[in-house]
XYZ file of C-alpha atoms in Angstrom:
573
model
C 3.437 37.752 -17.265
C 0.781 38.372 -14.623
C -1.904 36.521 -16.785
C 0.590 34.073 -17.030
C 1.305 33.679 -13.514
C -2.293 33.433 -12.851
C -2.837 30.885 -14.941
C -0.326 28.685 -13.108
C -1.502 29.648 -9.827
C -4.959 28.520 -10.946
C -3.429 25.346 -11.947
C -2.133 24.914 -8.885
C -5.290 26.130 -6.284
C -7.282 23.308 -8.517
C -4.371 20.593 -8.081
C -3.809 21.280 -4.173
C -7.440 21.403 -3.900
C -8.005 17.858 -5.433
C -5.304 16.659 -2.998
C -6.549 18.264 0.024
C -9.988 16.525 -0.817
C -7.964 13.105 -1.192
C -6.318 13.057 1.474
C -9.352 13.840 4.184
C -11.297 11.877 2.842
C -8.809 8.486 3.065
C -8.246 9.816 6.716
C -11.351 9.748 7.299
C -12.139 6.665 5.989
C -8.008 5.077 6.757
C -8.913 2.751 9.163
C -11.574 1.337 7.664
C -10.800 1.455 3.926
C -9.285 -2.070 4.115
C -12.029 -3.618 5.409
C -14.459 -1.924 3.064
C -12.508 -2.419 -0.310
C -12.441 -6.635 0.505
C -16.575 -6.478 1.249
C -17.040 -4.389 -1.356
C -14.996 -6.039 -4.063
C -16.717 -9.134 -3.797
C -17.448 -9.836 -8.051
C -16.359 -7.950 -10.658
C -19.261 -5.484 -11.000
C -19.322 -4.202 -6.968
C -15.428 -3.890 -7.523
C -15.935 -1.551 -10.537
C -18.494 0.250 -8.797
C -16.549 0.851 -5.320
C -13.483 2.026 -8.064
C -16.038 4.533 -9.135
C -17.265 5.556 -6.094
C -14.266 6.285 -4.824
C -12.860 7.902 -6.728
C -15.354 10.267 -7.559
C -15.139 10.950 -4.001
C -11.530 11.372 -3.892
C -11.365 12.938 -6.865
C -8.299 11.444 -8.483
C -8.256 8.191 -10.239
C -3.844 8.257 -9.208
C -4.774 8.205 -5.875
C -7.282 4.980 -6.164
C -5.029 3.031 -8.553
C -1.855 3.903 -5.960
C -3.913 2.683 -3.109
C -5.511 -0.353 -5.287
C -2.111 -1.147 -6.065
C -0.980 -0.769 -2.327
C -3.109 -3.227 -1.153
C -2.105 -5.756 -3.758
C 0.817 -5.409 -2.712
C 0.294 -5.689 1.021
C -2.055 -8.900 0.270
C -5.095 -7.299 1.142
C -6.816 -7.612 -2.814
C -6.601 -10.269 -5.463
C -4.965 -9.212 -8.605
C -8.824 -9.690 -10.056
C -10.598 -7.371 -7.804
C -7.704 -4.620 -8.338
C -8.702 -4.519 -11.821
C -12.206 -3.869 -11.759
C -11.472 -1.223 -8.651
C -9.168 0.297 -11.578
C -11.503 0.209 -14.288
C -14.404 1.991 -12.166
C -11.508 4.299 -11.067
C -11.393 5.422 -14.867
C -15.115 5.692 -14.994
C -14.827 7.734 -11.349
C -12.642 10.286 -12.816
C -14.352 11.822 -15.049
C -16.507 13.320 -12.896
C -13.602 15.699 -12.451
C -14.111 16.691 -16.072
C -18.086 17.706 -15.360
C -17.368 19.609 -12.555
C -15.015 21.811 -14.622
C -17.630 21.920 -17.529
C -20.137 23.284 -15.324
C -17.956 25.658 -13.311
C -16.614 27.176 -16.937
C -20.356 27.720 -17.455
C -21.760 28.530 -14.165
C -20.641 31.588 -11.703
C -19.718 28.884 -8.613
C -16.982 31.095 -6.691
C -19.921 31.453 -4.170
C -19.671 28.035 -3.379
C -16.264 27.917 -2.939
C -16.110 30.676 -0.054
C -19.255 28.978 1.608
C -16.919 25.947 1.438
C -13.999 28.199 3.025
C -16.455 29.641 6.039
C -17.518 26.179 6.675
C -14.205 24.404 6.340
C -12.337 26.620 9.075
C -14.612 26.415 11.898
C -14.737 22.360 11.653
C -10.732 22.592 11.549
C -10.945 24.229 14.417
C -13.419 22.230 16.463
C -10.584 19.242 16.026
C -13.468 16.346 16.205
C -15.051 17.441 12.495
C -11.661 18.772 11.538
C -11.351 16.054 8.540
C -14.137 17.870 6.966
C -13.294 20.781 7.499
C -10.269 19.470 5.481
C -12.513 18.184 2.881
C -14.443 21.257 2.407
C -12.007 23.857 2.327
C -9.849 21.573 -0.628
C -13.226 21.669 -2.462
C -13.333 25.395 -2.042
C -9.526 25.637 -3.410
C -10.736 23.048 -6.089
C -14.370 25.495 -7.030
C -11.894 28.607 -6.502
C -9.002 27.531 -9.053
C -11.929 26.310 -11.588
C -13.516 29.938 -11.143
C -10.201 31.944 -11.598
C -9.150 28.939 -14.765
C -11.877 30.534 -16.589
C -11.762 34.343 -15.574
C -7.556 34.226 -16.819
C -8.629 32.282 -19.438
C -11.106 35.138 -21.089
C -8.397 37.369 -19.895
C -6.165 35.755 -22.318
C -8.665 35.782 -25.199
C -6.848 32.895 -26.803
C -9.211 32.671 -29.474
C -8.222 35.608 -30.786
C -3.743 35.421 -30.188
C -2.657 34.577 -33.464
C 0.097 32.876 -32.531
C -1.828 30.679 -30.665
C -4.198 30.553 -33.876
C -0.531 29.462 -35.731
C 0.712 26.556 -33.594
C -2.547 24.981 -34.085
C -3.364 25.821 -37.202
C 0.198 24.211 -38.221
C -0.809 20.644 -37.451
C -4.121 19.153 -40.660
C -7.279 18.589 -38.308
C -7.847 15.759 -41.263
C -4.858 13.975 -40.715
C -4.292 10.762 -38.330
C -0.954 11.709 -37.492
C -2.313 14.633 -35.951
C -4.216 12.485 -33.675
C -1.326 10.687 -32.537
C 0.997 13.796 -31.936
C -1.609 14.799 -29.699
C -2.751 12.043 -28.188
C 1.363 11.677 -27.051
C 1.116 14.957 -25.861
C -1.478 14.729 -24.005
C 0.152 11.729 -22.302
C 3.723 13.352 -21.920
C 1.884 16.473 -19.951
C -0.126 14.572 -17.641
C 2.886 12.497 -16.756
C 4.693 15.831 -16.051
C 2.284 17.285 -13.866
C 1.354 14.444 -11.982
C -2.597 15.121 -13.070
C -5.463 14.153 -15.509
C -7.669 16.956 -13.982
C -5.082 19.890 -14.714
C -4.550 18.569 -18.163
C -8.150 18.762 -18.638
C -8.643 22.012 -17.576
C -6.095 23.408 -19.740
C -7.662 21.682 -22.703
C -11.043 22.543 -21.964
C -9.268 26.522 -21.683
C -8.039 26.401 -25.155
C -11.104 24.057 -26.833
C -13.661 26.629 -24.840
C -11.641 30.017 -26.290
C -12.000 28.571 -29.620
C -8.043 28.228 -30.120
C -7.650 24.436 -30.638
C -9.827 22.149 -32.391
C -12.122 19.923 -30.575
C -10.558 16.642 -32.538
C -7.423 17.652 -30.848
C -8.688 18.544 -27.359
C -10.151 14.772 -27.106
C -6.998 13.772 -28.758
C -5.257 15.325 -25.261
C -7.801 13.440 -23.403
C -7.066 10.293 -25.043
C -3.572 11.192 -24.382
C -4.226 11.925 -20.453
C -6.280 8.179 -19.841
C -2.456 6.576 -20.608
C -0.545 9.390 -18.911
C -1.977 8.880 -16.236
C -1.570 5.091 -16.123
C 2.389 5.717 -15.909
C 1.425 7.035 -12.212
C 0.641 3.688 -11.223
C 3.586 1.610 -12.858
C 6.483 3.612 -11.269
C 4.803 3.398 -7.806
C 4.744 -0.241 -8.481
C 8.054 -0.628 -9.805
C 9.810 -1.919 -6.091
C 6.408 -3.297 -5.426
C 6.140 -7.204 -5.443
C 4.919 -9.467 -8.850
C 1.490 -9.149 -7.764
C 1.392 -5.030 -7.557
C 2.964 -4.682 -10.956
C 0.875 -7.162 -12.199
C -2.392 -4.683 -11.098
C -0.185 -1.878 -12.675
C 0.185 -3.553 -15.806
C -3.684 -4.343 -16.008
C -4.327 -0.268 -15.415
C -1.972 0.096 -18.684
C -3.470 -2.323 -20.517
C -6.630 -1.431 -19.588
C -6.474 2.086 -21.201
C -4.183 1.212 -23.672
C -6.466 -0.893 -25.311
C -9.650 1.137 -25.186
C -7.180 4.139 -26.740
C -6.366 1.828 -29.885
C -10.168 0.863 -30.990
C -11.321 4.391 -29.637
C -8.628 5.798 -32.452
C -10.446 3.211 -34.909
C -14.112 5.105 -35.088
C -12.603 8.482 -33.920
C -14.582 10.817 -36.085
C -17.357 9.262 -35.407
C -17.530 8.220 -31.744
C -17.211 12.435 -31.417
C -20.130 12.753 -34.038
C -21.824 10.939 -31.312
C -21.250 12.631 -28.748
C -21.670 16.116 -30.120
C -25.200 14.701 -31.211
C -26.039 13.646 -27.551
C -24.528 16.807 -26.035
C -27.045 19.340 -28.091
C -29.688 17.054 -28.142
C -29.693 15.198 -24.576
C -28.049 17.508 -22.434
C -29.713 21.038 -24.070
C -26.263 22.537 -25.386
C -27.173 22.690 -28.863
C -27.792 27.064 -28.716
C -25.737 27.259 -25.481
C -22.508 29.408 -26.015
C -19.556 27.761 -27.804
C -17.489 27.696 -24.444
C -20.078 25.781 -22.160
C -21.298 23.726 -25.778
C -16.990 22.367 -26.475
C -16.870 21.973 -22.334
C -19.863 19.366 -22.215
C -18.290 17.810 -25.255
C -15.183 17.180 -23.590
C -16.611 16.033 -20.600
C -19.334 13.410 -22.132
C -16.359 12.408 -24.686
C -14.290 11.424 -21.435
C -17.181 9.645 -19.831
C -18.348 7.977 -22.625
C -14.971 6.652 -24.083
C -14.792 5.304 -20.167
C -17.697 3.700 -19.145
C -17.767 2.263 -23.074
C -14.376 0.516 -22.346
C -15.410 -0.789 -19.024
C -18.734 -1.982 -20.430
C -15.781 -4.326 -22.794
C -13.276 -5.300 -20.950
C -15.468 -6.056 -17.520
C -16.014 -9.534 -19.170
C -12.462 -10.120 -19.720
C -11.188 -9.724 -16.652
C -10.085 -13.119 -15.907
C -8.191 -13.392 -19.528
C -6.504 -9.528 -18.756
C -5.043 -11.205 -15.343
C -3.644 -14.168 -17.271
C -2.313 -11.388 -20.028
C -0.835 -9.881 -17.216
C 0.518 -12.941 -15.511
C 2.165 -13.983 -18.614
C 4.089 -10.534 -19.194
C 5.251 -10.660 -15.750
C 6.304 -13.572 -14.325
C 6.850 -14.767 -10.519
C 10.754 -14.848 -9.430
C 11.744 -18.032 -8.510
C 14.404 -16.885 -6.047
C 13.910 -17.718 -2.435
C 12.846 -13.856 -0.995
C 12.913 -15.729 2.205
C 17.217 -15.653 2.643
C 17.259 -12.016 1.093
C 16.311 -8.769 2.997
C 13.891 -7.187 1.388
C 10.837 -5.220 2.546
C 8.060 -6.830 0.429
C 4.686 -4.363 1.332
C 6.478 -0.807 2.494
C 7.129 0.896 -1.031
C 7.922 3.988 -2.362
C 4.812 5.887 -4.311
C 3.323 8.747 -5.191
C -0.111 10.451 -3.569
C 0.494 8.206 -0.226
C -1.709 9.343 2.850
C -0.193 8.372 6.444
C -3.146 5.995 6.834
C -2.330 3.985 3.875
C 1.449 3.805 4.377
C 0.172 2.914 8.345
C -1.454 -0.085 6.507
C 1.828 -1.219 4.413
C 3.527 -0.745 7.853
C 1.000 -3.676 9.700
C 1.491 -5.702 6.887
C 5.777 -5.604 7.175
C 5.381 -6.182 10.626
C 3.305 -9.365 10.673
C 5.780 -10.467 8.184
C 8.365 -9.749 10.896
C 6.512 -11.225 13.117
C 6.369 -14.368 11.435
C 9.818 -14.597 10.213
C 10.362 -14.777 13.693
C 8.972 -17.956 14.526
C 10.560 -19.491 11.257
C 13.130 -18.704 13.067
C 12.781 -19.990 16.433
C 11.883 -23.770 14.442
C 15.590 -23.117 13.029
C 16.366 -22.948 17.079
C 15.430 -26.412 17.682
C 15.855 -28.070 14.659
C 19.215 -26.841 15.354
C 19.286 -28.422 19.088
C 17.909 -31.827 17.180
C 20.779 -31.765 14.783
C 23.101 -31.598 17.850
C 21.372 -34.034 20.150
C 23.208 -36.430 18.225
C 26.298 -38.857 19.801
C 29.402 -38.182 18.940
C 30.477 -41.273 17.594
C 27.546 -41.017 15.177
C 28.479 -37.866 14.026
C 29.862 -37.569 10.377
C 31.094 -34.451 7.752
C 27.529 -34.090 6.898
C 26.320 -33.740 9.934
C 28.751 -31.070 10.758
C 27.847 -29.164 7.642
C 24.042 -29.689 8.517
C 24.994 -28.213 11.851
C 27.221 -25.632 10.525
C 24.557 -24.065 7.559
C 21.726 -24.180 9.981
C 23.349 -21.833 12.613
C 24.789 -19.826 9.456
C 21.337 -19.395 7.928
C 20.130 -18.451 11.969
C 22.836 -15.230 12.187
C 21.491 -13.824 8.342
C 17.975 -14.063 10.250
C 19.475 -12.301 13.337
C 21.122 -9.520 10.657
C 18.082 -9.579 8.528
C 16.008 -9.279 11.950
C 18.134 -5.903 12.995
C 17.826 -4.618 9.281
C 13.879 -4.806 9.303
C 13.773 -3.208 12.700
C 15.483 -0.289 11.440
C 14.188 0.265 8.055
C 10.948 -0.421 9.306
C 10.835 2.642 12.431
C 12.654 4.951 9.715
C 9.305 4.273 7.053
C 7.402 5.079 10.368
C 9.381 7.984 11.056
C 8.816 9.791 8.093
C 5.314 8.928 8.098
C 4.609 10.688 11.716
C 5.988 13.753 9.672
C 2.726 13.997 8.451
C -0.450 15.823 9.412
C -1.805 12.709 11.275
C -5.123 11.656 12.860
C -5.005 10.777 16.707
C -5.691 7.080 15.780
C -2.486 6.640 13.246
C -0.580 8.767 15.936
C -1.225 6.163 18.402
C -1.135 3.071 15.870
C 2.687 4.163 15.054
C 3.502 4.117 18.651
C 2.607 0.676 19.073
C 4.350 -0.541 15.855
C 7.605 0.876 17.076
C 7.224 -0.602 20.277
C 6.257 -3.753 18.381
C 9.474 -3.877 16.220
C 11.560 -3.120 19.373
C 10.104 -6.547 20.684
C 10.045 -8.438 17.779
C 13.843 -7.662 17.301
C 14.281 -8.910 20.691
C 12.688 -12.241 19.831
C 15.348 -12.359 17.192
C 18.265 -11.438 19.748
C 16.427 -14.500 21.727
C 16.489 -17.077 19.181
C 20.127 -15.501 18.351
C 21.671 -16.384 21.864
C 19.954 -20.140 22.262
C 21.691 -20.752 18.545
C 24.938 -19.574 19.845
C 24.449 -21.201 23.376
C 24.033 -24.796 21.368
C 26.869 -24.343 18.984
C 29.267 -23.404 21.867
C 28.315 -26.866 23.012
C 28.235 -28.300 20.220
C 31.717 -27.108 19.173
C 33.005 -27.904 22.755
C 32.486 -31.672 22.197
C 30.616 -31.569 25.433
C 28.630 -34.120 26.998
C 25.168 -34.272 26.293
C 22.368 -33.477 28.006
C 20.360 -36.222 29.700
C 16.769 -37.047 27.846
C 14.875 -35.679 30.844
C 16.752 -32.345 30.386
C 16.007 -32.922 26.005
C 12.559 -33.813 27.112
C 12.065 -30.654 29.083
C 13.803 -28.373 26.954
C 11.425 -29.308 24.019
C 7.982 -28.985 26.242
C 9.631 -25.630 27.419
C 10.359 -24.797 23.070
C 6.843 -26.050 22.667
C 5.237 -23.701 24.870
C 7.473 -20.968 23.602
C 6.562 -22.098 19.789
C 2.808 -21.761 21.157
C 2.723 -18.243 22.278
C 4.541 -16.981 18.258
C 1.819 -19.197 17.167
C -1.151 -17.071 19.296
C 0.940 -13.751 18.418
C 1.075 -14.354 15.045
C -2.650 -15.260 14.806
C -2.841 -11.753 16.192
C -0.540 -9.629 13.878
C -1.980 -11.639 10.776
C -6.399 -10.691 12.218
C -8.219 -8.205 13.689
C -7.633 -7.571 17.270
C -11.501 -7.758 18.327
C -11.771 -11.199 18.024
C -8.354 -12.376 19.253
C -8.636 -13.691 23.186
C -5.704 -12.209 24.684
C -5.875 -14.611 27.810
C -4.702 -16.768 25.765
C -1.417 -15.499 25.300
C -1.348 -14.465 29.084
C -2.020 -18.081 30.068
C 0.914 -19.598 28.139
C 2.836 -16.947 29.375
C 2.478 -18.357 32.970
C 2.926 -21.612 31.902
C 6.355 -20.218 30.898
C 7.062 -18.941 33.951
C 6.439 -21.161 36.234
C 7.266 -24.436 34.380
C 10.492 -22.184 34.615
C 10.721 -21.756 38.485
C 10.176 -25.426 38.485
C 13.139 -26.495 35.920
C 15.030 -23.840 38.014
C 14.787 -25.574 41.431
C 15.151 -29.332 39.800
C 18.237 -28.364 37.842
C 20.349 -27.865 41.659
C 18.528 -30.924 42.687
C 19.841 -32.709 39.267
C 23.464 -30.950 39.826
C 23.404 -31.838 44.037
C 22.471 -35.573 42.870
C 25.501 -35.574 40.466
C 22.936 -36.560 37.216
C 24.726 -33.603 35.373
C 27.628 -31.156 35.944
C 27.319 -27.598 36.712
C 28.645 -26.674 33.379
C 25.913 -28.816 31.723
C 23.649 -27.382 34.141
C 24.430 -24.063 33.567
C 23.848 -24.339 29.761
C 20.796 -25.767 30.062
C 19.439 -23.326 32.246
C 20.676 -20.664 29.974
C 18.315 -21.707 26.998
C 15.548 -22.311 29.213
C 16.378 -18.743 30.435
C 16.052 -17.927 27.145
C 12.601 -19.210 26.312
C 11.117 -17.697 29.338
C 12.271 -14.250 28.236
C 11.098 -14.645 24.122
C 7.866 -15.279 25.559
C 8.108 -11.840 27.630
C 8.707 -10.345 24.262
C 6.092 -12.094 22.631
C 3.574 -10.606 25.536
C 5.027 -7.026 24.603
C 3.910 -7.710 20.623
C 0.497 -8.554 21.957
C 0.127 -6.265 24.300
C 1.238 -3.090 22.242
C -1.004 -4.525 19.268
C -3.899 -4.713 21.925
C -3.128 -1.030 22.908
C -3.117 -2.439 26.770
C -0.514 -1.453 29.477
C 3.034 -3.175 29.449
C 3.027 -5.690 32.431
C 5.852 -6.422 35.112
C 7.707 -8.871 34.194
């Protein structure tokens, strides 16, 4: 039981380790990853090769094809550059697999407690702590490797016959074989969440001489579509685009499993023969000799099956395109977060990301809107006498369709600060702290836009349902330059939720602002002029003033979006 135990506690420094290394590196690199994946990604061949680089970095081809499949989602890569990122994320991987070969063959516990030493002072001088994060999860990585192969010769598995039985049970001839391990090998790493702790349990029995090496790549094989299962479930809520990347990871791996299965025997023939005579393992023990195997078999098959399918990348995303299709359904009249998702392996930084991308599509079904505001005043600017059933049920599904944005506008706000919420749970960097302050200040506002829009649609159907008297076509005229100002500054905060904030003037918005206001004052002092001069009544007067009111305070709240994007001081109204 105590062997036992530290096997799984092995298992588990290497898996923790791997994560810890993940995750400081993407905070690390958060705030910039976006930027970096879209210059990098630019053809095919960069995007494989930023797949592979980061995910050797990372060290876990989940975590790149999550985050690939993230940013599909949230709009930030085409559905062509996720799937070379995803095929150099398979080549990326298996760098995993060397690292284990060489620390089964190599004393490298050494390294790890340098890597320990190091790591804790940077934690603790908080500007380096990131990696300090970095290297101590590489010393839990080096540390579970080094204690993997210590239990491992504890267990002498080459010599437990019942271990001997079990595999001894299944013909190392047959094909079937193949398959029942190849489905194991899949089933496991599904399980456990990881390619790299499947590997290291297969290297553990192939190394003791207790399984067959056609059956340890077998488990390999079995791990590449395993792992690709990952992907699809974190995509499932995801929008057509996101499974669509999913689908092309499956597919991907899939397909290089099926003609890998065709020359089996002697793909590994290969490899064995490159192993002993390229890489010098050919009178090295048996351990470090089945290790290297495993670990060129995995890069090989890999880079083999990119090599393939990199030319066919344009015919995988219509494949893909085909299977899954676009819904037809207007998303628009449903609520429905389209980029925040549930997933696996999510750092803070990337969900932060998911989070800006929700928001500007807040932000912009806002100023849909606020065009259903005055279309809505057009509709009713109508005479009576002219007015018909179908202009009534014009009227009447416009300011219907106006509340389910109000509702849908209250729904986003709070499903939106509760994502954010459970993201500031998290271990986060100073930067994300800060960045999550200013989106919940900027969903406060933008629901307040919505409450604006909200009480000029009710303010017109009042008098529009009153069978009141019209307003005059200077107050229409001034009402619409007031709307048009107002439909300016969404415009100028929407150009600013939807870019980067370095290049976006901000006196801009600031300037339209106090065209607002005082354009404002002035309607304000005309309209007792207007009522004193009988042109109007003091009820009409009073309406009017109330939805240029109105206006004046959306654009308020529109200041607040910019200004908490900006990360600049809220200003007296």
């Amino acid at each position: 039981m105590l062997i036992f135990f530290k096997l799984l506690g092995s298992l588990a420094l290497l898996m923790f380790g791997m994560k810890s290394m993940s995750d400081a590196l993407q905070k690390m690199a958060g705030p910039q990853l976006r930027h970096v994946l879209g210059a990098m990604t630019t053809n095919r061949f960069t995007g494989m090769l930023t797949g592979t680089l980061v995910t050797a970095s990372v060290q876990s081809s989940t975590a790149t094809t999550v985050m690939t499949v993230s940013f599909v989602n949230a709009g930030l890569l085409t559905l062509a550059q996720a799937i070379s990122v995803i095929m150099g994320a398979n080549i990326g991987t298996t760098l995993t697999a060397w690292i284990m070969a060489l620390g089964a063959s190599f004393d490298i516990s050494i390294v790890s407690y340098i890597g320990f030493f190091v790591g804790i002072i940077l934690i603790y001088m908080k500007k380096h702590r990131y990696i300090g994060d970095f290297l101590f999860g590489l010393g839990l990585l080096l540390l579970g490797l080094t204690t993997l192969r210590m239990t491992g010769n504890e267990m002498d598995l080459g010599h437990n016959e019942t271990v001997l039985g079990f595999f001894r049970s299944f013909d190392p001839d047959s094909f079937w074989t193949t398959l029942v391990f190849l489905l194991m090998g899949g089933v496991l790493t599904f399980c456990v969440q990881s390619s790299a702790a499947v590997m290291a349990i297969t290297m553990l029995l192939c190394g003791s001489g207790a399984m067959p090496i056609y059956q340890g790549i077998a488990l390999v094989l079995g791990e590449n579509i395993g792992t690709t299962i990952t992907s699809n479930l974190a995509a499932l809520s995801a929008n057509t685009q996101a499974r669509r990347a999913a689908l092309a990871h499956m597919f991907f791996n899939v397909f290089g499993v099926l003609w890998i299965l065709v020359v089996f025997r002697w793909f590994i023939d290969g490899v064995v023969y490159v192993v002993d005579n390229f890489l010098g393992q050919a009178n090295a023990p048996v351990q470090s000799r089945l290790n290297f195997t495993l670990a060129a078999f995995h890069t090989g098959f890999n880079v083999i099956n990119a090599s393939i399918l990199i030319w066919f990348i344009p015919q995988i995303e219509r494949f893909v395109c085909w299977v899954i299709k676009s819904k037809k359904v207007d998303e628009e009249e449903d609520f429905r977060l389209h980029f925040i998702t549930a997933g696996f392996m999510k750092t803070p930084e990337l969900s932060v990301l998911e989070a800006q991308k929700e928001i500007q599509s807040f932000s912009e079904r806002m100023q849909r809107m606020f065009g259903m505001v005055q279309d809505l005043l057009n509709i009713g600017k109508s005479d009576r006498s002219d007015k018909s059933d179908k202009t009534d049920q014009q009227f009447s599904a416009l300011f219907s369709r106006i509340e389910k944005y109000e509702s849908i506008s209250d729904n986003m706000e709070l499903e939106i600060a509760k994502y954010l919420e459970q993201v500031s749970d998290a271990h986060l960097s100073d930067d994300t702290k800060a960045k999550i302050r200013a989106m919940l200040r900027e969903i406060s506002e933008l629901e307040s836009i919505g409450d604006a829009c909200y009480n000029m649609a009710r303010t017109i159907n009042r008098k529009y349902q009153a069978k009141q008297d019209h307003f005059t076509e200077q107050q229409y005229s001034h009402l619409h330059q007031m709307m048009g100002l107002t439909e300016n500054s969404l415009t100028q905060m929407n150009m600013l939720m939807g870019g980067r904030k370095e290049s976006f003037d901000v006196n801009r918005t600031f300037n339209i602002e106090n065209e607002i206001n005082n354009f404002r004052n002035q309607l304000k002092a005309q309209n007792i002029i207007d009522i004193n001069n009988h042109a109007y009544t003091y009820a009409e007067g009073t309406v009017y003033m109330d939805l240029i009111s109105e206006c004046e305070k959306l654009g308020d709240y529109v200041v607040n979006v910019v200004e908490a994007r900006m990360g600049t001081r809220q200003r007296e109204a």
